[in-house]
GROMACS .gro file of C-alpha atoms in nm:
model
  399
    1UNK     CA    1  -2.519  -2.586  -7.547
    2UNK     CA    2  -2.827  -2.674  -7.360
    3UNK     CA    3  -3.186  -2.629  -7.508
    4UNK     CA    4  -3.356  -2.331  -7.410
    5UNK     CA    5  -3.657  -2.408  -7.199
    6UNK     CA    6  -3.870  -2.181  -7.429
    7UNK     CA    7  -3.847  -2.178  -7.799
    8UNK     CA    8  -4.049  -1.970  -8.086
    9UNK     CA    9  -4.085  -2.324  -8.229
   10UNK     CA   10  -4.296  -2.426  -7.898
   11UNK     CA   11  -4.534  -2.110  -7.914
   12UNK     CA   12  -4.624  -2.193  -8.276
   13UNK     CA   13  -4.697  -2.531  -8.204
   14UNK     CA   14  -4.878  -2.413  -7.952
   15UNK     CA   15  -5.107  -2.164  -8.069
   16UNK     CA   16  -4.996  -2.140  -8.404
   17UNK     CA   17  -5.302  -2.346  -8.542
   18UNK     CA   18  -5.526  -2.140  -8.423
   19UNK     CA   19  -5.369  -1.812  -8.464
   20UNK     CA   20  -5.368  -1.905  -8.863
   21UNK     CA   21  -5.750  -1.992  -8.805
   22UNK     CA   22  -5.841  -1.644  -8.603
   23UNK     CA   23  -5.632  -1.463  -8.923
   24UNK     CA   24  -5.723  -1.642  -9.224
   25UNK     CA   25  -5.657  -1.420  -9.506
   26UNK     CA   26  -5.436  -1.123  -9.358
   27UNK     CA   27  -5.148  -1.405  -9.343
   28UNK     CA   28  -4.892  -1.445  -9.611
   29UNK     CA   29  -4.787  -1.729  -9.819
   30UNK     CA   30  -4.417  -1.631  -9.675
   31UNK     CA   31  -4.561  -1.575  -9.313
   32UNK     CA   32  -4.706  -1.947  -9.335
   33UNK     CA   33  -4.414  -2.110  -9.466
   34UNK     CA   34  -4.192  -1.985  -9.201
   35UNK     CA   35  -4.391  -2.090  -8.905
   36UNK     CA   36  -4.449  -2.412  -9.088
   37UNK     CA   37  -4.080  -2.433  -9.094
   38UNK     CA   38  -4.040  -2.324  -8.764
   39UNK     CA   39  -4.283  -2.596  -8.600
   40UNK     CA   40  -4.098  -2.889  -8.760
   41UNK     CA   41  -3.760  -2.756  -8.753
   42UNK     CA   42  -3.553  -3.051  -8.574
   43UNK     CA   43  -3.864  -3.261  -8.580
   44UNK     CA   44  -3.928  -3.645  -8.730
   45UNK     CA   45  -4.121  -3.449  -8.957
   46UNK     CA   46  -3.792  -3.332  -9.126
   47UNK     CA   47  -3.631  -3.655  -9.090
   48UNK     CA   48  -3.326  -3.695  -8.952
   49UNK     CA   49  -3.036  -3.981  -8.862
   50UNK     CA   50  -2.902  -4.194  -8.550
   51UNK     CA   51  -2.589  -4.163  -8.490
   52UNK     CA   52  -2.423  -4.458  -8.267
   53UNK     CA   53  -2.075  -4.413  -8.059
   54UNK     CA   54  -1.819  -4.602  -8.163
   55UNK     CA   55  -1.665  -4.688  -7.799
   56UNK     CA   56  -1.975  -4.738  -7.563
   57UNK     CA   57  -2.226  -4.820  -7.828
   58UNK     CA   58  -2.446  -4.495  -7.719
   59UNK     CA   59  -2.675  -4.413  -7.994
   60UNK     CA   60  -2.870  -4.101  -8.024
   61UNK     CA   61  -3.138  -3.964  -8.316
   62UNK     CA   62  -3.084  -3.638  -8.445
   63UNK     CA   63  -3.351  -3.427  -8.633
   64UNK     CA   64  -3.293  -3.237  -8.971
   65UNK     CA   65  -3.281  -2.891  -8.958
   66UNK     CA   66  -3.531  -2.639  -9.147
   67UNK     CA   67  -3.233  -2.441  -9.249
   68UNK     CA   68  -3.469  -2.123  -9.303
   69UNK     CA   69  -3.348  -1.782  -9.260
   70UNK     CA   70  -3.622  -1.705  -8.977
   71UNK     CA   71  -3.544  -1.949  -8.798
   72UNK     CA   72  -3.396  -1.849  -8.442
   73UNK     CA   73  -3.192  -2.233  -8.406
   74UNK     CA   74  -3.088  -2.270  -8.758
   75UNK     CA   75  -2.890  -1.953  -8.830
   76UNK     CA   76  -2.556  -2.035  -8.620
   77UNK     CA   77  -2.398  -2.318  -8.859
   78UNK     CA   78  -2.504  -2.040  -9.150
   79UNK     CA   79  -2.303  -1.775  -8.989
   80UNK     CA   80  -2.022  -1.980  -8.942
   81UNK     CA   81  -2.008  -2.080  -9.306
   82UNK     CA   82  -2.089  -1.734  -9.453
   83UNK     CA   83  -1.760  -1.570  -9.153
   84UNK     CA   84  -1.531  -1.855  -9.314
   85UNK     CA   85  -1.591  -1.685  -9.691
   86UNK     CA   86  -1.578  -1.349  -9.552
   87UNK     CA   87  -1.230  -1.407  -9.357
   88UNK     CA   88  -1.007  -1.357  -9.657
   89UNK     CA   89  -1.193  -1.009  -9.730
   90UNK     CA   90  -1.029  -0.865  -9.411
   91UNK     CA   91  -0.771  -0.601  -9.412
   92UNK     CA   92  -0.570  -0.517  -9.127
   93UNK     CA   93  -0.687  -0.173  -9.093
   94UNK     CA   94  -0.961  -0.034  -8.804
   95UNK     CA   95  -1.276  -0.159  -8.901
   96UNK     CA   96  -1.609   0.141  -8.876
   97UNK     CA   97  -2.009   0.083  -8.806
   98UNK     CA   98  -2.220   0.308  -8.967
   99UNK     CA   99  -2.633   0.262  -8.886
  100UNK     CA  100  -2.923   0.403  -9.150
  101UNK     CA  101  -3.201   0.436  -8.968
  102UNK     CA  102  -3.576   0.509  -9.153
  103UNK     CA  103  -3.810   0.759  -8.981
  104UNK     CA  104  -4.136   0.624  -8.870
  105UNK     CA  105  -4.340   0.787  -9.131
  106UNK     CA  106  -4.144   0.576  -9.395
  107UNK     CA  107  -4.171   0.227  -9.205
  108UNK     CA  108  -4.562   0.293  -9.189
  109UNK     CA  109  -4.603   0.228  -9.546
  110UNK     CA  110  -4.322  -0.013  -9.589
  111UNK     CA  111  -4.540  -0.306  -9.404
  112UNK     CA  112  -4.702  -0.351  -9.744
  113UNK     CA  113  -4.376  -0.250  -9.962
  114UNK     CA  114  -4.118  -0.446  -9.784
  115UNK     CA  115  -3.889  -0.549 -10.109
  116UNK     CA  116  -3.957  -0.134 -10.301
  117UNK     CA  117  -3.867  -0.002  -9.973
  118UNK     CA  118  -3.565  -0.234  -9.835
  119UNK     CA  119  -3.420  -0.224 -10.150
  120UNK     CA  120  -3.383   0.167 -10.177
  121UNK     CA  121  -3.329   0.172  -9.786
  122UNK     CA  122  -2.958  -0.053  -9.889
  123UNK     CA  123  -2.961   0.141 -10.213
  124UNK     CA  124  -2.954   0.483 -10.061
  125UNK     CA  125  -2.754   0.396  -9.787
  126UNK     CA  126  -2.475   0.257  -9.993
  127UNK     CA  127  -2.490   0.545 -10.217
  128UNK     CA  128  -2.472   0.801  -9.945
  129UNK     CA  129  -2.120   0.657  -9.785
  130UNK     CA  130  -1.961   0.560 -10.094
  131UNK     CA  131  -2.027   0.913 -10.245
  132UNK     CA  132  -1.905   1.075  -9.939
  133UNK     CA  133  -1.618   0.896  -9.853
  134UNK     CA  134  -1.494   0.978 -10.265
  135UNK     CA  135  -1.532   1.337 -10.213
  136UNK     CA  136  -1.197   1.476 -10.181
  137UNK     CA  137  -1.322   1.698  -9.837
  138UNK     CA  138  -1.361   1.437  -9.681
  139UNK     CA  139  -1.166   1.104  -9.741
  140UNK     CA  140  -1.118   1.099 -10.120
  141UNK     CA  141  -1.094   0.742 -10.173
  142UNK     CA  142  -1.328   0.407 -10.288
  143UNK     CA  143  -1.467   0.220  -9.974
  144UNK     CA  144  -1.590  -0.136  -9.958
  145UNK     CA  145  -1.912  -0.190  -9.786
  146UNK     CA  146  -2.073  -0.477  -9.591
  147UNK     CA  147  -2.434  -0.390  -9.503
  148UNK     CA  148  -2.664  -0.579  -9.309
  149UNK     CA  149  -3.076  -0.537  -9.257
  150UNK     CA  150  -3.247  -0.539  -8.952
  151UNK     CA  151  -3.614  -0.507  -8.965
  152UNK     CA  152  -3.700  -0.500  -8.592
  153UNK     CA  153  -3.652  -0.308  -8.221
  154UNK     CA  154  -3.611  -0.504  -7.935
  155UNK     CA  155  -3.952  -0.495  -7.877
  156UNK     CA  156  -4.009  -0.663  -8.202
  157UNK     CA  157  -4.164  -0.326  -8.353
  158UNK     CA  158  -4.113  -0.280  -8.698
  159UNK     CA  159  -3.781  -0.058  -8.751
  160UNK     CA  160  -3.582  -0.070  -9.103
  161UNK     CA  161  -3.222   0.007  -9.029
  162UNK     CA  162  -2.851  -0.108  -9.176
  163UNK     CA  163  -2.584  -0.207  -8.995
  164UNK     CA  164  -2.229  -0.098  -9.211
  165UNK     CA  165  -1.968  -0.237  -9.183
  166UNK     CA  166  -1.621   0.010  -9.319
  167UNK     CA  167  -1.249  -0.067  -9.316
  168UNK     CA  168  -1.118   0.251  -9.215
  169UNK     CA  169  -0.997   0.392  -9.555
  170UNK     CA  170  -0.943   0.299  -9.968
  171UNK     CA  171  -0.799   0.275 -10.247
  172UNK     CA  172  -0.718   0.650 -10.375
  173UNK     CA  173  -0.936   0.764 -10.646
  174UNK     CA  174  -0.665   0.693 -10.907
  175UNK     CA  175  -0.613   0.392 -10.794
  176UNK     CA  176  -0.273   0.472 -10.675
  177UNK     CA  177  -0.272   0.442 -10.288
  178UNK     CA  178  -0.442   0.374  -9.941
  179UNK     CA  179  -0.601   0.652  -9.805
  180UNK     CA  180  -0.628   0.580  -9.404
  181UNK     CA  181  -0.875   0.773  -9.220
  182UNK     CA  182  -0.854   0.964  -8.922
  183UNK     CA  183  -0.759   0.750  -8.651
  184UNK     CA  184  -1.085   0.711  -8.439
  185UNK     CA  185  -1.317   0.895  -8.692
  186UNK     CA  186  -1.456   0.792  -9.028
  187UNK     CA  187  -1.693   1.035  -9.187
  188UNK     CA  188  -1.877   1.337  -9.067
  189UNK     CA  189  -2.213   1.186  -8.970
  190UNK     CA  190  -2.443   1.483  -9.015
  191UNK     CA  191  -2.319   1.514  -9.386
  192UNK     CA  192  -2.408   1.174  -9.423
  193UNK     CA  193  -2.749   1.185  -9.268
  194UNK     CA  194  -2.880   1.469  -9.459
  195UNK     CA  195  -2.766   1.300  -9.810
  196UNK     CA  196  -2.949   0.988  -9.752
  197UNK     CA  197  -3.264   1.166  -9.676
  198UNK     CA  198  -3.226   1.368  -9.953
  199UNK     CA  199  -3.131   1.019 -10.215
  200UNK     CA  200  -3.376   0.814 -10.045
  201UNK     CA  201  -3.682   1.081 -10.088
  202UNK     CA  202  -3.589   1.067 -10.403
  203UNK     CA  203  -3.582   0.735 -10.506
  204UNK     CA  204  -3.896   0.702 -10.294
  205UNK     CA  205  -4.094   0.968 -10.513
  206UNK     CA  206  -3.934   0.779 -10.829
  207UNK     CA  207  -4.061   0.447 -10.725
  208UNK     CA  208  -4.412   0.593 -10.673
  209UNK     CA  209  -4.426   0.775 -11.027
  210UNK     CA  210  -4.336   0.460 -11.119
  211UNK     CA  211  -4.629   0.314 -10.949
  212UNK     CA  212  -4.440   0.024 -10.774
  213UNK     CA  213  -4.593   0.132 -10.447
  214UNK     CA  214  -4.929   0.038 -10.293
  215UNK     CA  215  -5.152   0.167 -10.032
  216UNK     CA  216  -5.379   0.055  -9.812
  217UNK     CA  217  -5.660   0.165  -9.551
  218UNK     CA  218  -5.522   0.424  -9.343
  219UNK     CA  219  -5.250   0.507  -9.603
  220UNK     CA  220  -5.484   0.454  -9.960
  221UNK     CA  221  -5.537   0.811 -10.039
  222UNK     CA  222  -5.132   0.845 -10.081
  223UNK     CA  223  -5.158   0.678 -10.397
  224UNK     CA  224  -5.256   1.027 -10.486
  225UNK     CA  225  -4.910   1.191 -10.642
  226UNK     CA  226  -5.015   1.582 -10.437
  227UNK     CA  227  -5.129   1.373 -10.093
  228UNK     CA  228  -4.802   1.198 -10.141
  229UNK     CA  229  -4.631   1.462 -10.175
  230UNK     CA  230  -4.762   1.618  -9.887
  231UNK     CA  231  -4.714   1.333  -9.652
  232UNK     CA  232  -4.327   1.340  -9.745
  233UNK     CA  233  -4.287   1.727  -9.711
  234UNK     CA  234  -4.233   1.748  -9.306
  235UNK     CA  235  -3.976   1.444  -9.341
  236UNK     CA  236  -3.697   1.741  -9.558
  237UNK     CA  237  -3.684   1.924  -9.249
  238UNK     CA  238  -3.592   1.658  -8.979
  239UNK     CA  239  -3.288   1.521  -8.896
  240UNK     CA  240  -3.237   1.186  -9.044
  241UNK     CA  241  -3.061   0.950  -8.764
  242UNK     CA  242  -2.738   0.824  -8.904
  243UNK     CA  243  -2.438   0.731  -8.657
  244UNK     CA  244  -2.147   0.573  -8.635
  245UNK     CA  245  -1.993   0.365  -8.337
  246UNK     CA  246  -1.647   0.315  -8.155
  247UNK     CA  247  -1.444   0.155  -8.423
  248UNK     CA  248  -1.375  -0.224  -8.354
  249UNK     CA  249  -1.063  -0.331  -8.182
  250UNK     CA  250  -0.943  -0.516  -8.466
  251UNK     CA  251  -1.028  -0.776  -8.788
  252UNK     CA  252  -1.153  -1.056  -8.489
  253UNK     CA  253  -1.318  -0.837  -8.334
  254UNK     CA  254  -1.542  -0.733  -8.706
  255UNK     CA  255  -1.568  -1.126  -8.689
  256UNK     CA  256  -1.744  -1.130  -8.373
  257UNK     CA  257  -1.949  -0.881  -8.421
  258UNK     CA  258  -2.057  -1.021  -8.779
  259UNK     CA  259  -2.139  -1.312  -8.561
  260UNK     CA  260  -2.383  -1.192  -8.384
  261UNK     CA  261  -2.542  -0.994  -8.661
  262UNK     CA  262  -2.525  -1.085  -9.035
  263UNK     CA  263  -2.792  -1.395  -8.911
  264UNK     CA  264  -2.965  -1.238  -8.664
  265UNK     CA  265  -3.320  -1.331  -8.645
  266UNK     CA  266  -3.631  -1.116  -8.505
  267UNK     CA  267  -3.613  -1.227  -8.125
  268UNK     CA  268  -3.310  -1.528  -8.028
  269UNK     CA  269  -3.495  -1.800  -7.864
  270UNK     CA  270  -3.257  -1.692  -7.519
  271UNK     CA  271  -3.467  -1.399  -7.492
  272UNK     CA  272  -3.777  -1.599  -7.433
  273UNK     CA  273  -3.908  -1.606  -7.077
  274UNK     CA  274  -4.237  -1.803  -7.070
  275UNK     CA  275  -4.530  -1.799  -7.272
  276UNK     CA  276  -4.891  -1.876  -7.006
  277UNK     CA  277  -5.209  -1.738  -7.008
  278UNK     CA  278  -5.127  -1.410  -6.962
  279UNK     CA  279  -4.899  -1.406  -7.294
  280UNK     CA  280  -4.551  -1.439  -7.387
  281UNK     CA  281  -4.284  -1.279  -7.189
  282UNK     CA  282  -3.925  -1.223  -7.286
  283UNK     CA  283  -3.612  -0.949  -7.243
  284UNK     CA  284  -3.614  -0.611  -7.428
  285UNK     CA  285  -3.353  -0.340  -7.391
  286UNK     CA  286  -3.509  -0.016  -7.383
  287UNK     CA  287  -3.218   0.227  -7.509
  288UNK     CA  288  -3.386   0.580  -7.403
  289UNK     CA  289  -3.230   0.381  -7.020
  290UNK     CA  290  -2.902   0.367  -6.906
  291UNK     CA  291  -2.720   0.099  -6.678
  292UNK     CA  292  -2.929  -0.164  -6.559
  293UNK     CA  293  -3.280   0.019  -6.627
  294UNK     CA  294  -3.223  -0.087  -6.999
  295UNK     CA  295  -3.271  -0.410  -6.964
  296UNK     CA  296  -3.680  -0.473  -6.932
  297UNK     CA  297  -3.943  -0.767  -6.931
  298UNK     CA  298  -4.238  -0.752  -7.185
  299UNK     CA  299  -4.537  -0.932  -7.174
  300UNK     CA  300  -4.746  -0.920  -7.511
  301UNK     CA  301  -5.075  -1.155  -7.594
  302UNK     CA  302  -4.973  -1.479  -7.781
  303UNK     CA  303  -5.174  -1.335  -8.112
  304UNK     CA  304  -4.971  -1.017  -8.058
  305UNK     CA  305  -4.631  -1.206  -8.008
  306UNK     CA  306  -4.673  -1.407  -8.303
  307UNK     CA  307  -4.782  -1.105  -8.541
  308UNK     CA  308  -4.468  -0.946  -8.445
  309UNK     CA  309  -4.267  -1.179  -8.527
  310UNK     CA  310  -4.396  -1.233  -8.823
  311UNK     CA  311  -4.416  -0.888  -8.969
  312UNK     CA  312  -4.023  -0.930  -9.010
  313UNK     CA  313  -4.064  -1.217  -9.284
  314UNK     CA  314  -3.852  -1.068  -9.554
  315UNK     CA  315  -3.985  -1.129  -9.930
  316UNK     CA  316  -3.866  -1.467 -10.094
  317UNK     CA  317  -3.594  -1.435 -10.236
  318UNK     CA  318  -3.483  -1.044 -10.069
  319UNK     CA  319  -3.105  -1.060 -10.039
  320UNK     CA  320  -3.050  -0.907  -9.643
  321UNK     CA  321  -2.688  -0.892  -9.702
  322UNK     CA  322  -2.517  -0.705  -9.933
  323UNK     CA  323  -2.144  -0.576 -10.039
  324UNK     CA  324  -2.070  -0.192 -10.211
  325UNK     CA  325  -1.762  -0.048 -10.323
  326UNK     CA  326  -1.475  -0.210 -10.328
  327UNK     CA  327  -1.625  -0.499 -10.220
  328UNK     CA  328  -1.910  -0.571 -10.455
  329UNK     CA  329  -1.888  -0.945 -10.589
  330UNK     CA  330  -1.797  -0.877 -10.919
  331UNK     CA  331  -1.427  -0.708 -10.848
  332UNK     CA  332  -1.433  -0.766 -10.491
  333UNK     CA  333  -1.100  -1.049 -10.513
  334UNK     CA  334  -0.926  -0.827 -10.769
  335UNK     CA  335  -1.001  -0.505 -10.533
  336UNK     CA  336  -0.926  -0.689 -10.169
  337UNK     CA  337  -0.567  -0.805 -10.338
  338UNK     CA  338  -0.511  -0.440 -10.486
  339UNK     CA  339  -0.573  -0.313 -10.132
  340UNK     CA  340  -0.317  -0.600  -9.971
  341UNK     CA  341  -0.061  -0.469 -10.215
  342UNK     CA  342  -0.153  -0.088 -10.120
  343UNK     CA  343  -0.122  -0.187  -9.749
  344UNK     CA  344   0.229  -0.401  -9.808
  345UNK     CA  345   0.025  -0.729  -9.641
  346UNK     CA  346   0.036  -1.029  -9.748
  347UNK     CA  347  -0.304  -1.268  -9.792
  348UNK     CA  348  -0.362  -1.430  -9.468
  349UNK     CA  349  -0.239  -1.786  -9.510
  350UNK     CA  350  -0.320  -2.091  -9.249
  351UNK     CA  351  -0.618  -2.214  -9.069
  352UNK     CA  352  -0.870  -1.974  -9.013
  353UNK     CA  353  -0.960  -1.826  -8.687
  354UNK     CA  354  -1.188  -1.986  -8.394
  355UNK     CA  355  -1.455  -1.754  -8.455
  356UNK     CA  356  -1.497  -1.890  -8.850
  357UNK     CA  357  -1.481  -2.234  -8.826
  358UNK     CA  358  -1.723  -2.513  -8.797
  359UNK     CA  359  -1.775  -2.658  -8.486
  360UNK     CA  360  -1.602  -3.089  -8.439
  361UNK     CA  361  -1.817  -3.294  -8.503
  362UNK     CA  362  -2.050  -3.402  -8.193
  363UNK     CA  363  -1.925  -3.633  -7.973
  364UNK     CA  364  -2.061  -3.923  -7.701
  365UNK     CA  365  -2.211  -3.754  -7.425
  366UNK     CA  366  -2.146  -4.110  -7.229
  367UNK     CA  367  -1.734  -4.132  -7.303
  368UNK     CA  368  -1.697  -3.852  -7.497
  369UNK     CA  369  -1.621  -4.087  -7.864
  370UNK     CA  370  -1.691  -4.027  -8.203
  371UNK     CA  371  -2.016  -4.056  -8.307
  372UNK     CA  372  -2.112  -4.266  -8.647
  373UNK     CA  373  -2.421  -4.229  -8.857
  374UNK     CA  374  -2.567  -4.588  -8.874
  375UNK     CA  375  -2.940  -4.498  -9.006
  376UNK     CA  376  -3.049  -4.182  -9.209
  377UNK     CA  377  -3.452  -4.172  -9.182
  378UNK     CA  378  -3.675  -3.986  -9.420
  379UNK     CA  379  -3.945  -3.713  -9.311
  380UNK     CA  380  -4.207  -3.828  -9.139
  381UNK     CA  381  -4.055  -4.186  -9.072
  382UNK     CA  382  -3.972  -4.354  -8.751
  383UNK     CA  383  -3.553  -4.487  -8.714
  384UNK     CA  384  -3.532  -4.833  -8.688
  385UNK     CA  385  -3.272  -4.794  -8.438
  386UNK     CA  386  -3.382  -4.634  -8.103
  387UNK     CA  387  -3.163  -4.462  -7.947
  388UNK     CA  388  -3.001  -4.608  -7.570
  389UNK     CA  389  -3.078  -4.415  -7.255
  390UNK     CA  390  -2.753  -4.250  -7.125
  391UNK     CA  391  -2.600  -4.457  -6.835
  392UNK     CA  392  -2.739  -4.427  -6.451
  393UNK     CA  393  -2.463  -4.293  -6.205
  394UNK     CA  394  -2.495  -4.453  -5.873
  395UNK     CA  395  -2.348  -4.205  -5.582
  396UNK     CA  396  -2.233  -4.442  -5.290
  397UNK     CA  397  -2.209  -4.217  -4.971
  398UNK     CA  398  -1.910  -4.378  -4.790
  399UNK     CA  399  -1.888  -4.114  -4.562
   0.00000   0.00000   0.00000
């Protein structure tokens, strides 16, 4: 795959230095560590190696990777690795996606509470569909759960939602069967929306008797218990958004859309358009449009561009995906085979699929041979070997 011409990496470089200049001491340590990471990713300041084909002699340098989870060119070999562990989980039953969306009110003062109000936003969330799906109205069975957070909009605004991830039934509450659900529905979403409001409010008002929550400048006098209060009060009588999509075609098809999301950064580097004097530029889908109206060009100020981007630097150490139910890590193997024998399927056996596997290793761009490591070079060093500019082809017009 070819480079794109514009990369986050190249705006930092670019105007990072002085951005971190213009907003010394409103910038995390987090925040600086991933641009720093960013900047040198696939750099000589990361080191790297020279590889050398083994036909044609062609010998090439490659540049180590920062391998951090903001990173828009480093998160594709992760979500290989992390689909390969997650292949055996699979059951062959339709697969649901369920999204927990926060209202704007409560994304206002997570900015400076991301972990306290992540963590309840997956806590809640979890909670919510697991407790529902048990209840005998509705399915009456223990789900697994694969949840995923997102911290952005297109536009890079700040938006906390999770992305679910269902199989389409569970084990019986005795243990005793599968319960399916109904084909092309999973759980009534209104129910679900209007217990997560009412479990997340609470764990909310919890965590700030508890004083793990912390205010500042427009938002300070909330650290008052009564303004607090007041603040959450019109949030019990709106409607939570909670839906659920189309179920997926099929186990590959939960692959490829894991793909695509369990490593998803704030903006892919493909989205990038140019980045001049008059800002940075790049695709947004605006989804109050329909058809081609959804797709739109943005144009923010580099400052702006780059304090987007940054305000979706998770806390060190945050854990952005996470497993419920039957699937939690401590009795998710014993639960997944209990299921198989529920379902009469056997574990999948063979190679695993297309979509999970590593990509070959690279090969000659000259002849197309195997490439061999001949030098490994630490950070900040310069290869011995240089590498050989790729053959000129001479067209001969013998027309």
């Amino acid at each position: 795959m070819s480079r794109p011409s514009l990369e986050v990496a190249d705006i930092f470089r670019g105007h990072g230095p002085a951005w971190r200049r213009a907003n010394a001491g409103h910038v995390s340590l987090g925040q600086l560590k991933v641009m720093s990471a960013i900047e040198n990713c696939r750099t000589a300041a990361l080191g790297g190696h020279v590889a050398r084909c083994e036909k044609c002699a062609h010998s090439q340098i490659s540049y180590n990777s920062c391998r951090n989870r903001h990173c828009p060119k480093c998160q594709g070999a992760a979500a290989k690795e992390w689909l390969a562990a997650r292949e055996a989980d699979l059951l062959p039953v339709p697969y649901f996606h369920v999204v927990f969306t926060l209202p704007a009110s409560i994304s206002n003062i997570a900015y400076h509470n991301k972990a306290v109000i992540y963590d309840l936003l997956f806590k809640a969330s979890a909670e919510t569909l697991t407790t529902i799906a048990a209840d005998p109205k509705h399915l009456g069975a223990r789900v697994g759960v694969t949840s995923v957070l997102h911290t952005w909009g297109s536009a890079l605004t700040h938006h906390p939602h999770v992305h679910m991830i269902v199989p389409g039934g569970g084990i019986s509450l005795n243990g005793e069967r599968w319960v399916a659900c109904r084909p092309g529905f999973f759980l009534p979403v209104r129910v679900l929306s209007r217990l997560f409001r009412r479990l997340f409010l609470e764990k909310l008002i919890a965590a700030h008797n508890a004083g793990d929550l912390k205010f500042f400048r427009d938002h300070a006098a909330l650290a008052d218990p009564q303004a607090f209060a007041a603040y959450l009060a019109p949030l019990r009588r709106t409607e939570w958004v909670v839906y659920a999509k189309r179920p997926f075609g099929g186990p590959q098809a939960v692959l490829a859309y894991l793909s695509r999301y369990t490593h998803r950064v704030a903006i892919a580097n493909s989205r990038l358009i140019a980045c001049d004097r008059t800002g940075v530029s790049f695709r947004w889908k605006d989804y109050r449009a329909n058809g081609r109206d959804r797709q739109k060009l943005m144009t923010l100020s580099t400052g702006e561009f780059i304090r987007r981007f940054l305000i979706h630097v998770l806390p060190q150490g945050f854990h952005r995906i996470r497993h419920y139910g039957l699937l939690a890590s401590g009795t998710r193997a014993d639960n997944i085979a209990r299921a198989r024998e529920l379902l009469t399927v056997a574990k999948p056996e063979g190679q695993p699929t297309v979509a999970a596997v590593d990509p070959s290793k690279p090969t000659c761009p000259c002849c197309g041979g195997r490439l061999v490591i001949i030098e490994v070079f630490a950070r900040g060093a310069t290869p011995r070997h240089q590498p050989t500019p790729p053959p000129v082809v001479i067209r001969v017009d013998t027309s």
